[in-house]
Amino acid sequence: MSGESVSFNPAQLPWNQDGLLPVIAQQHTTGEVLMLAWMNAEALAETLQTGRVCYWSRSRQRLWRKGESSGQTQYLRALYLDCDRDAVLLQVDQIGPACHTGRRSCFYRQVTDDRVQVITEPVIAPEQLYAGSTDVRTTH
Amino acid sequence: MSGESVSFNPAQLPWNQDGLLPVIAQQHTTGEVLMLAWMNAEALAETLQTGRVCYWSRSRQRLWRKGESSGQTQYLRALYLDCDRDAVLLQVDQIGPACHTGRRSCFYRQVTDDRVQVITEPVIAPEQLYAGSTDVRTTH
């Protein structure tokens, strides 16, 4: 259940008009989907090189080394491309909560029919998560 | 570990310039991430209403009822929005392979350093998957 490995060139991926691809982060031990964020070619190359997950922050328009302000670092365990090579799946080891709200996963709102409900609570208060940081993140 | 439910209006989500949001599909029994695709407001509303997953096909520029040509239907088990409400996570029951290549998951290419390798083989040959169908899907 494997093929020959071929050389990988991030520049050849079908980056969108903003030079980004969507990236799913999944906790490798539990399978929990933690977040969806974005990478450009530089963030992808840095992540593969360092083993510490680096995204592109669309709100801050700069590289975002996950955990740089919160301490909630993501360590890369495996990286996959999909069949069209236009989506990335990361299996990671997430230290603490992945979400800037202090929740383990960003996907804490469940939609049922015409209602939406918050189904998990923060494990760490956001003000504690970002204590001492002036960097307030808005969107991914 | 829950809050009050409030009414949900898909029109109020921060759809991108194409009217789409990225959607992750995860097999509810195993946690396996099967695919990343896209929905518009109509696809999201239909999915919630019917319990059968409907995406927006960017290559075909029309609603794509997963399995309509392959028979590999996705049934919705739960739907979540992330903290920014600009990404969707589906927990689904996937009948057969999710990928148009006949693989269970679309994320079958693993990248390690500067190499990429196919790590899973099709469980069904694509020509068998689309036997009798003239609908050849390219990108999600």
mmCIF file of C-alpha atoms in Angstrom, chain A residues 44-135:
data_model
loop_
_atom_site.group_PDB
_atom_site.id
_atom_site.type_symbol
_atom_site.label_atom_id
_atom_site.label_comp_id
_atom_site.label_asym_id
_atom_site.label_seq_id
_atom_site.Cartn_x
_atom_site.Cartn_y
_atom_site.Cartn_z
ATOM 1 C CA LEU A 44 4.359 24.937 4.193
ATOM 2 C CA ALA A 45 8.126 24.801 3.600
ATOM 3 C CA GLU A 46 8.863 26.114 7.115
ATOM 4 C CA THR A 47 6.462 23.589 8.678
ATOM 5 C CA LEU A 48 8.135 20.682 6.871
ATOM 6 C CA GLN A 49 11.594 22.003 7.746
ATOM 7 C CA THR A 50 11.058 22.793 11.433
ATOM 8 C CA GLY A 51 8.344 20.293 12.431
ATOM 9 C CA ARG A 52 6.520 23.165 14.134
ATOM 10 C CA VAL A 53 3.315 24.180 12.338
ATOM 11 C CA CYS A 54 3.396 27.602 10.652
ATOM 12 C CA TYR A 55 0.297 29.034 8.943
ATOM 13 C CA TRP A 56 -0.424 32.212 6.991
ATOM 14 C CA SER A 57 -2.661 34.510 9.010
ATOM 15 C CA ARG A 58 -5.183 36.097 6.637
ATOM 16 C CA SER A 59 -6.166 38.639 9.299
ATOM 17 C CA ARG A 60 -2.601 39.677 10.115
ATOM 18 C CA GLN A 61 -1.243 39.085 6.581
ATOM 19 C CA ARG A 62 1.904 37.463 7.909
ATOM 20 C CA LEU A 63 3.337 34.053 8.824
ATOM 21 C CA TRP A 64 1.723 32.737 12.005
ATOM 22 C CA ARG A 65 3.747 30.233 13.984
ATOM 23 C CA LYS A 66 0.964 28.467 15.862
ATOM 24 C CA GLY A 67 1.433 29.136 19.568
ATOM 25 C CA GLU A 68 3.779 32.107 19.108
ATOM 26 C CA SER A 69 1.512 34.298 21.259
ATOM 27 C CA SER A 70 -0.475 31.675 23.207
ATOM 28 C CA GLY A 71 2.208 29.059 23.798
ATOM 29 C CA GLN A 72 -0.201 26.457 22.368
ATOM 30 C CA THR A 73 2.261 25.061 19.835
ATOM 31 C CA GLN A 74 1.403 22.484 17.168
ATOM 32 C CA TYR A 75 4.071 19.915 16.388
ATOM 33 C CA LEU A 76 3.864 18.164 13.016
ATOM 34 C CA ARG A 77 3.536 14.379 12.987
ATOM 35 C CA ALA A 78 2.506 13.851 9.338
ATOM 36 C CA LEU A 79 1.499 15.961 6.331
ATOM 37 C CA TYR A 80 -0.763 14.827 3.490
ATOM 38 C CA LEU A 81 -2.020 16.319 0.205
ATOM 39 C CA ASP A 82 -5.378 15.423 -1.280
ATOM 40 C CA CYS A 83 -6.129 14.001 -4.735
ATOM 41 C CA ASP A 84 -6.238 17.460 -6.331
ATOM 42 C CA ARG A 85 -3.227 18.682 -4.286
ATOM 43 C CA ASP A 86 -5.295 21.728 -3.298
ATOM 44 C CA ALA A 87 -5.917 20.803 0.342
ATOM 45 C CA VAL A 88 -3.518 19.795 3.139
ATOM 46 C CA LEU A 89 -4.113 17.517 6.118
ATOM 47 C CA LEU A 90 -1.785 17.780 9.093
ATOM 48 C CA GLN A 91 -1.610 15.220 11.839
ATOM 49 C CA VAL A 92 -0.263 17.168 14.789
ATOM 50 C CA ASP A 93 0.496 17.031 18.464
ATOM 51 C CA GLN A 94 -1.400 20.058 19.795
ATOM 52 C CA ILE A 95 -0.195 21.477 23.101
ATOM 53 C CA GLY A 96 -3.303 22.632 25.007
ATOM 54 C CA PRO A 97 -6.233 24.237 23.194
ATOM 55 C CA ALA A 98 -6.019 24.854 19.444
ATOM 56 C CA CYS A 99 -8.707 27.559 19.493
ATOM 57 C CA HIS A 100 -8.089 31.210 20.390
ATOM 58 C CA THR A 101 -11.251 30.982 22.556
ATOM 59 C CA GLY A 102 -9.398 28.516 24.816
ATOM 60 C CA ARG A 103 -11.286 25.500 23.495
ATOM 61 C CA ARG A 104 -9.469 22.347 22.407
ATOM 62 C CA SER A 105 -11.064 22.499 18.928
ATOM 63 C CA CYS A 106 -12.290 25.472 16.898
ATOM 64 C CA PHE A 107 -15.345 23.438 15.820
ATOM 65 C CA TYR A 108 -17.415 24.043 18.962
ATOM 66 C CA ARG A 109 -20.653 25.242 17.355
ATOM 67 C CA GLN A 110 -23.048 22.469 16.325
ATOM 68 C CA VAL A 111 -25.758 23.237 13.778
ATOM 69 C CA THR A 112 -28.947 21.180 13.922
ATOM 70 C CA ASP A 113 -31.777 22.055 11.563
ATOM 71 C CA ASP A 114 -32.197 25.820 12.003
ATOM 72 C CA ARG A 115 -30.418 26.129 15.374
ATOM 73 C CA VAL A 116 -26.777 26.553 16.388
ATOM 74 C CA GLN A 117 -25.440 25.690 19.836
ATOM 75 C CA VAL A 118 -22.061 25.996 21.554
ATOM 76 C CA ILE A 119 -21.249 22.426 22.647
ATOM 77 C CA THR A 120 -17.888 22.815 24.408
ATOM 78 C CA GLU A 121 -16.496 25.257 26.937
ATOM 79 C CA PRO A 122 -12.977 26.728 27.106
ATOM 80 C CA VAL A 123 -10.379 24.630 28.919
ATOM 81 C CA ILE A 124 -8.350 27.805 29.449
ATOM 82 C CA ALA A 125 -9.779 31.345 29.689
ATOM 83 C CA PRO A 126 -8.695 33.359 26.605
ATOM 84 C CA GLU A 127 -7.351 36.181 28.810
ATOM 85 C CA GLN A 128 -5.128 33.565 30.503
ATOM 86 C CA LEU A 129 -4.170 32.070 27.123
ATOM 87 C CA TYR A 130 -2.950 35.430 25.845
ATOM 88 C CA ALA A 131 -1.708 36.829 29.157
ATOM 89 C CA GLY A 132 1.235 39.093 28.467
ATOM 90 C CA SER A 133 0.560 39.120 24.743
ATOM 91 C CA THR A 134 -0.579 42.173 22.809
ATOM 92 C CA ASP A 135 -1.338 40.026 19.796
#
